[in-house]
Coordinates of C-alpha atoms (C1' of nucleotides) in Angstrom, one line a residue:
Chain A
X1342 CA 9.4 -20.3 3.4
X1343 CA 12.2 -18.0 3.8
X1344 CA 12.8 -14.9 2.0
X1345 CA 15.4 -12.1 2.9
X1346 CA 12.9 -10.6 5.0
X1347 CA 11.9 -13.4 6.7
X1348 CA 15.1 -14.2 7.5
X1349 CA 16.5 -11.1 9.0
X1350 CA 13.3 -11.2 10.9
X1351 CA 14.8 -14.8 12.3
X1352 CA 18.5 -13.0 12.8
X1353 CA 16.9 -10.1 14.6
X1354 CA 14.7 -12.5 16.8
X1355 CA 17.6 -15.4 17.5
X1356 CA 20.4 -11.9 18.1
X1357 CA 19.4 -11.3 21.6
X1358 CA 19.0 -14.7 22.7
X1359 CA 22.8 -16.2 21.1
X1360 CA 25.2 -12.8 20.8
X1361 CA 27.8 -13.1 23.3
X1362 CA 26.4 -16.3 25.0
X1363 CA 28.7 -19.5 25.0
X1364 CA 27.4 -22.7 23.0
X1365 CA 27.2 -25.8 24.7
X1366 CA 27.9 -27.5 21.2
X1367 CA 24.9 -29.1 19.4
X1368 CA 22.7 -32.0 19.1
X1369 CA 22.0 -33.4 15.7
X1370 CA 19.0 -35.5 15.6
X1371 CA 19.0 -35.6 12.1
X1372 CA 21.8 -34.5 9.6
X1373 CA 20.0 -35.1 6.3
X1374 CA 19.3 -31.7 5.3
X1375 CA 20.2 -30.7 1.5
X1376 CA 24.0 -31.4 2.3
X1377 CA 24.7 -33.5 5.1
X1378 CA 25.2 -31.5 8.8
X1379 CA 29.1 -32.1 9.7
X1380 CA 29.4 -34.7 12.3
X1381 CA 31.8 -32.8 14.5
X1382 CA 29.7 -29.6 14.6
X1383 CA 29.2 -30.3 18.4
X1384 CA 32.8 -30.4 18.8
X1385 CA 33.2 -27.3 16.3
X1386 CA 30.8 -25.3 18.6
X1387 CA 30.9 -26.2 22.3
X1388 CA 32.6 -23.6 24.3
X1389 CA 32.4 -20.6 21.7
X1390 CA 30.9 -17.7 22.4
X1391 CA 29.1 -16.1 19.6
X1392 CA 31.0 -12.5 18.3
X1393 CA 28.1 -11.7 15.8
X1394 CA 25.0 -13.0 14.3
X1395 CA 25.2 -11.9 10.8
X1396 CA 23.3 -12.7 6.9
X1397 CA 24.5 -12.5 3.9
X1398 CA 21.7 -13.1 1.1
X1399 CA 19.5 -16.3 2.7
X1400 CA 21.8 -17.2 4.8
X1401 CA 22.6 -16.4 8.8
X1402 CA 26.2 -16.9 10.1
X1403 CA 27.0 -17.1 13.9
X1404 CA 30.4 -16.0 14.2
X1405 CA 32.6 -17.6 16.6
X1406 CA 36.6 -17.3 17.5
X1407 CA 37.4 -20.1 15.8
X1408 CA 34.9 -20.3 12.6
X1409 CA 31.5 -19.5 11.2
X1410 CA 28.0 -21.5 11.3
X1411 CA 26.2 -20.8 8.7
X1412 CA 22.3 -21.3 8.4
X1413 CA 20.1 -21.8 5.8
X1414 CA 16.4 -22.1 6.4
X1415 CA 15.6 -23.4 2.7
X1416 CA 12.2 -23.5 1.6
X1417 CA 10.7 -24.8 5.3
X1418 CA 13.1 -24.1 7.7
X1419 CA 12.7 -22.0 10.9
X1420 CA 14.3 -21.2 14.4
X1421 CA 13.0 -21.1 17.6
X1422 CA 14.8 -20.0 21.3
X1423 CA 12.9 -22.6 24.0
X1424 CA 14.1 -24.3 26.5
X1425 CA 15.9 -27.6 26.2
X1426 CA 13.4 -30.1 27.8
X1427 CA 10.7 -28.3 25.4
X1428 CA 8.6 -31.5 24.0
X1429 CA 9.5 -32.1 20.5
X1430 CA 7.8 -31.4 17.2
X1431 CA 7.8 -33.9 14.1
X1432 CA 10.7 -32.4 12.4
X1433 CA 13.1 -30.6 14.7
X1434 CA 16.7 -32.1 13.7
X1435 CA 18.8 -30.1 15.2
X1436 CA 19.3 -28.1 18.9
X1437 CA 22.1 -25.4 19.1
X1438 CA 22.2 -25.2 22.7
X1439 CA 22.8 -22.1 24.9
X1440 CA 23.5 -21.7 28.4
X1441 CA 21.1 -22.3 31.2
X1442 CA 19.2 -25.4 29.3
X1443 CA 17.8 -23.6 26.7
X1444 CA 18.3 -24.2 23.0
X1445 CA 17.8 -22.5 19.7
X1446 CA 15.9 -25.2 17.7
X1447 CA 16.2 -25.9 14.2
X1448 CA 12.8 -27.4 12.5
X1449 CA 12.3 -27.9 8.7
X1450 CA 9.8 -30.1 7.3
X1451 CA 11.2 -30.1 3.6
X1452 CA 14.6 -30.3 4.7
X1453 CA 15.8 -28.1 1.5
X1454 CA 17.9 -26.0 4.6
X1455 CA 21.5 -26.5 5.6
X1456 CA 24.3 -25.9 8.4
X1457 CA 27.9 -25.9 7.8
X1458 CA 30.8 -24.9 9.6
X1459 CA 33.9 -23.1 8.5
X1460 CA 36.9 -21.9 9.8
X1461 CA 38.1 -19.9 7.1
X1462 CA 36.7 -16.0 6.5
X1463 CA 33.3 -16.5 5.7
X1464 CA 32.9 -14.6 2.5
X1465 CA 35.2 -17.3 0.7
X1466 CA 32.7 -20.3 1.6
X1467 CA 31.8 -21.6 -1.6
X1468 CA 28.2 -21.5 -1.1
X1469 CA 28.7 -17.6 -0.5
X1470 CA 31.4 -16.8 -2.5
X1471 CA 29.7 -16.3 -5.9
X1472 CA 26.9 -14.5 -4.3
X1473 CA 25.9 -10.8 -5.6
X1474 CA 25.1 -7.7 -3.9
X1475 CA 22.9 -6.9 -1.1
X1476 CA 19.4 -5.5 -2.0
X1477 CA 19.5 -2.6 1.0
X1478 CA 23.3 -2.0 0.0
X1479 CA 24.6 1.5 -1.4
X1480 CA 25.9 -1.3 -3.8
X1481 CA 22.8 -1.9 -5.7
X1482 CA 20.8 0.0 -7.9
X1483 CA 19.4 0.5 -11.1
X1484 CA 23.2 1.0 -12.9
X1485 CA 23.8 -2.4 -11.5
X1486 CA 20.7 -4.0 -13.0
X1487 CA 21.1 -2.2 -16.5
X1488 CA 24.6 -3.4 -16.8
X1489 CA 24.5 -7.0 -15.8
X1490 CA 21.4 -7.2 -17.8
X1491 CA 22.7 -6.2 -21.1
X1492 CA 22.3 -9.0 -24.1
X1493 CA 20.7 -10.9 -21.4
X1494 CA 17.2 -12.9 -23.0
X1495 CA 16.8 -14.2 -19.7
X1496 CA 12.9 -13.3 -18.4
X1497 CA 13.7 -10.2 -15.9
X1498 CA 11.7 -11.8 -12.9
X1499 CA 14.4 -14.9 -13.6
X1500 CA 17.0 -12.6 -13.7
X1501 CA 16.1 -10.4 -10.2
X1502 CA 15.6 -13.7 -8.6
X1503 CA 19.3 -15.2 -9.7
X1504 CA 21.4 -15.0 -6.7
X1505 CA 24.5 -13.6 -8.8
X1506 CA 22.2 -10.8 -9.8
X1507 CA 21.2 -9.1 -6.3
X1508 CA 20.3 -11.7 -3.5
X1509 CA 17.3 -11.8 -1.2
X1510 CA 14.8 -11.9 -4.0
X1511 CA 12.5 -14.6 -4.2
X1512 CA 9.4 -15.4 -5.7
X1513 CA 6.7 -13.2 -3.3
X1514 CA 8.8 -10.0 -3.9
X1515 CA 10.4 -10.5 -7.3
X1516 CA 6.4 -10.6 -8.1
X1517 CA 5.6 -7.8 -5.7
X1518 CA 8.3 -5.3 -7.2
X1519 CA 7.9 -6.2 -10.7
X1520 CA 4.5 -5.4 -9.9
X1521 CA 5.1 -2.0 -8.5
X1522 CA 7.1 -0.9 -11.7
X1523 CA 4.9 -1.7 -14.1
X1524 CA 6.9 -4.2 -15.8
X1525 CA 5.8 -7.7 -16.8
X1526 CA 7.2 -10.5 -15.4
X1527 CA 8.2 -12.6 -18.8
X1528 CA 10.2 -9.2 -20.5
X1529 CA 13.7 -9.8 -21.5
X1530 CA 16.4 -8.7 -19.0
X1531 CA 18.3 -7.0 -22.1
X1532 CA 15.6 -5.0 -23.1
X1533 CA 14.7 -2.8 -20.3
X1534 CA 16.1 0.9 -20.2
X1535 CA 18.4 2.2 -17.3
X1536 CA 15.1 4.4 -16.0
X1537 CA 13.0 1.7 -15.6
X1538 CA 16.0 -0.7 -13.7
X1539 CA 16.3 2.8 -11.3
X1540 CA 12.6 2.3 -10.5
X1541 CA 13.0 -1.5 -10.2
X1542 CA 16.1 -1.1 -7.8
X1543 CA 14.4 1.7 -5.7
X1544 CA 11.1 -0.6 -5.4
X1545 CA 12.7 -3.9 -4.6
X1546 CA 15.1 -2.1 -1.3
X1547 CA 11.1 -0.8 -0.6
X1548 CA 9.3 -3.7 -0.5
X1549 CA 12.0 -5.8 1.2
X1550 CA 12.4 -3.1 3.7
X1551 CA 8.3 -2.3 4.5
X1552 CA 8.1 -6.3 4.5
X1553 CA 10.9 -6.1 7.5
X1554 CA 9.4 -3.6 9.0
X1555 CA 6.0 -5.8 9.3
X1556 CA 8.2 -9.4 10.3
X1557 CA 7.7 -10.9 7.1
X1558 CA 5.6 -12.6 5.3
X1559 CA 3.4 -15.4 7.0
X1560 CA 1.6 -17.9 4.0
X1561 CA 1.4 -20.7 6.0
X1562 CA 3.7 -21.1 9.1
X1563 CA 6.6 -18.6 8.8
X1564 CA 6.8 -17.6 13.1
X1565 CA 9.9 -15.8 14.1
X1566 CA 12.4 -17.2 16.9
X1567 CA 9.4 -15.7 19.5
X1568 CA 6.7 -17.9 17.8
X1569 CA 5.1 -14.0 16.2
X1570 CA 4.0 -14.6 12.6
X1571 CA 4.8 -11.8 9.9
X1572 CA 1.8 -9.4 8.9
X1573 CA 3.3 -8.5 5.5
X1574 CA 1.0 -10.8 4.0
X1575 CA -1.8 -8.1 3.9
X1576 CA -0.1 -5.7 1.8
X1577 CA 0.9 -8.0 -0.9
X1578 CA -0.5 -6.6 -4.5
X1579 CA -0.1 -9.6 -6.6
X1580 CA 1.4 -12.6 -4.9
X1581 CA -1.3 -15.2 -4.2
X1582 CA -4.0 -13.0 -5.5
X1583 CA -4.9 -15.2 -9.0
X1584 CA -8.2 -13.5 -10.3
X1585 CA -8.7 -10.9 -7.7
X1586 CA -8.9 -7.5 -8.7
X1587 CA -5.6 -5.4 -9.2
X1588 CA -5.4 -3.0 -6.5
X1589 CA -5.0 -0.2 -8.9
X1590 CA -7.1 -1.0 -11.8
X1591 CA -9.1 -4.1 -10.9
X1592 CA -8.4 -6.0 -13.8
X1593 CA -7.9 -9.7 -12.4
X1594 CA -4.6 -10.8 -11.6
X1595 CA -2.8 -13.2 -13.7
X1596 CA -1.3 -16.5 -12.7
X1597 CA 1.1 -18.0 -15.0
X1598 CA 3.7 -20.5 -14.5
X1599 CA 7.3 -21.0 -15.7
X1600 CA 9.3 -23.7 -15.3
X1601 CA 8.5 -25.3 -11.8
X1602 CA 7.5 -21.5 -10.1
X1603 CA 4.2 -19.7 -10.4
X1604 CA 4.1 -16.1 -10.9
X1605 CA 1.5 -13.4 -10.5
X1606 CA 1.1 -10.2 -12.2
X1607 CA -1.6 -7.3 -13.6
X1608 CA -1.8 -8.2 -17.4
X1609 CA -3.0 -4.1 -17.4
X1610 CA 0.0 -2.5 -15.4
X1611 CA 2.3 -4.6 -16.3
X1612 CA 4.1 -4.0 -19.5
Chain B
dC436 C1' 29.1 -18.7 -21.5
dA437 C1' 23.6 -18.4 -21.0
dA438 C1' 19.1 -20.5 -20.4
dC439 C1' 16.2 -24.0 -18.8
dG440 C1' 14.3 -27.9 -16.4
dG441 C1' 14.9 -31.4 -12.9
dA442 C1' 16.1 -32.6 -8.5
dC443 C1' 16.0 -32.7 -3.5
dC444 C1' 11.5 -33.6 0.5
dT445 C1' 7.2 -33.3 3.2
dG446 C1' 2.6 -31.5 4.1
dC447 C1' -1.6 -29.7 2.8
dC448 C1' -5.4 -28.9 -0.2
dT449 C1' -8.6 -30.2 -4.0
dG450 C1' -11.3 -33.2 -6.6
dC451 C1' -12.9 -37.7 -7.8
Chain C
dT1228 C1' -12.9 -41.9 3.9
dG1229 C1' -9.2 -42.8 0.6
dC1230 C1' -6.2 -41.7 -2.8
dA1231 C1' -4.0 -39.3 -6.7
dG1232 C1' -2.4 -35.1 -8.3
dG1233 C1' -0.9 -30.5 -7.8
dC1234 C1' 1.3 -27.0 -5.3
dA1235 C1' 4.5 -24.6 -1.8
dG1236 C1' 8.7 -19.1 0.4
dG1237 C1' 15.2 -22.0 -2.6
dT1238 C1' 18.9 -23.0 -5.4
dC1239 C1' 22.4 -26.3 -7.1
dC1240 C1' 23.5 -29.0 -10.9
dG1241 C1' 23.3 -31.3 -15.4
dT1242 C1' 21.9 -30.8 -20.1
dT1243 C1' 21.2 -28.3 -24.2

DNA sequence: CAACGGACCTGCCTGC
DNA sequence: TGCAGGCAGGTCCGTT
């Protein structure tokens, strides 16, 4: 489900309702997400209050005096703030609960998320450790593309989407900024010039932003924490769109697949 | 090293 | 109506 901009939608939404609030630990229905939930994590929780609800990349972090809870929603996974007693739906596997009997409910179908708990700083986690810039950072732009790219024969969409690269990119905007540049999907990372990777860079922190700006994207059941869906799905130019017209020349839009992921483009615009 | 495909899991949609 | 097959927003890991 998730991209970056779904998922600072889900930090923005979950903020008000955890910052500065004292956990009253957590109840693990089921821990079988991608890597098993800890078995203490009630323990690790109960009685901290939260100092910041943070992200870095896909992933949220709740930070507490004495350690980190980190999130990831996966491919399915979503929170919600209700209250504790709220009936439950096929799939909710974890509560974090909050004062005055409400809870912020984890729910993921797939179960491709995570949670984890440390206690050391949360940049050395190894999950976030190897992780590369942030798109909407100073950090990135198109010098950083250019010179990780070089002798690279990787397919650029591949290589915008590889978390070491930039993170936040998935399949909807890798597709959607690609789009906006002009430059097709399958061309070698190596062989793109420095002006084109300043266009890429500048187009990527737009479409991630305007997506924010609009609460994500919403294919199927993406809701924020207050049950709103994202409207970004109406401004999408290539995502989805296999054989509709390309919203600047009408030529139909090109589904191709590569490896296990689809991707869309305009075989015209896209060089 | 870099590149690629498979794996994890459930739900939903299509077509026979 | 039932069932098989394909597809879905992520990303780690093993194999070449």
């Amino acid at each position: 489900m998730p991209e970056l901009p779904e998922v600072e939608t889900t930090r923005r939404g979950i903020a008000p309702h955890v910052l500065g609030k004292r956990l009253d630990g957590a109840l693990v229905r089921n821990a079988a997400l991608r890597w098993p939930v800890p078995d203490d994590l009630n323990e690790r929780l109960a009685g901290q209050p939260v100092d910041n609800v943070g992200r870095r990349g896909k992933y949220l972090i709740l930070t507490m005096p004495r350690g980190h809870l980190i999130i990831h929603l996966g491919m399915s996974g979503s929170l919600r703030i209700c209250a504790a007693d709220t009936p439950l739906k096929k799939h909710d596997h974890i509560d974090i609960r909050l004062p005055q009997q409400r809870v912020m409910r984890y729910h993921d179908p797939r179960r491709f998320g995570s949670m984890h708990w440390t206690p050391d700083p949360v940049e050395s986690h190894p999950l976030l450790a190897e992780l590369g810039v942030e798109p909407l950072s100073d950090d990135f732009d198109g010098a950083h593309l250019y010179s990780l790219s070089r002798g690279r024969k990787i397919a650029v969409k591949d290589f915008i989407m590889n978390t070491r690269t930039v993170v936040g990119v998935g399949n909807i905007y890798a597709a959607e900024s690609l789009f906006l540049t002009g430059i097709h999907p399958f061309r070698e990372a190596g062989r793109i010039s420095a002006t084109r990777y300043q266009a890429l860079a500048e187009n990527i922190k737009i479409v991630l932003a305007a997506s924010i700006e609009q609460g994500g994207t919403t294919l199927r059941d993406f809701v924020t924490p207050d049950s709103q869906p994202g409207y970004f799905a109406q401004t999408l130019r290539v995502y989805g769109r296999t054989n509709e017209p390309c919203r600047a020349c009408a030529t139909p839009i090109k589904m191709a697949r590569k490896g296990q992921r689809s991707t869309f483009y305009c075989p015209k615009c896209q060089r």
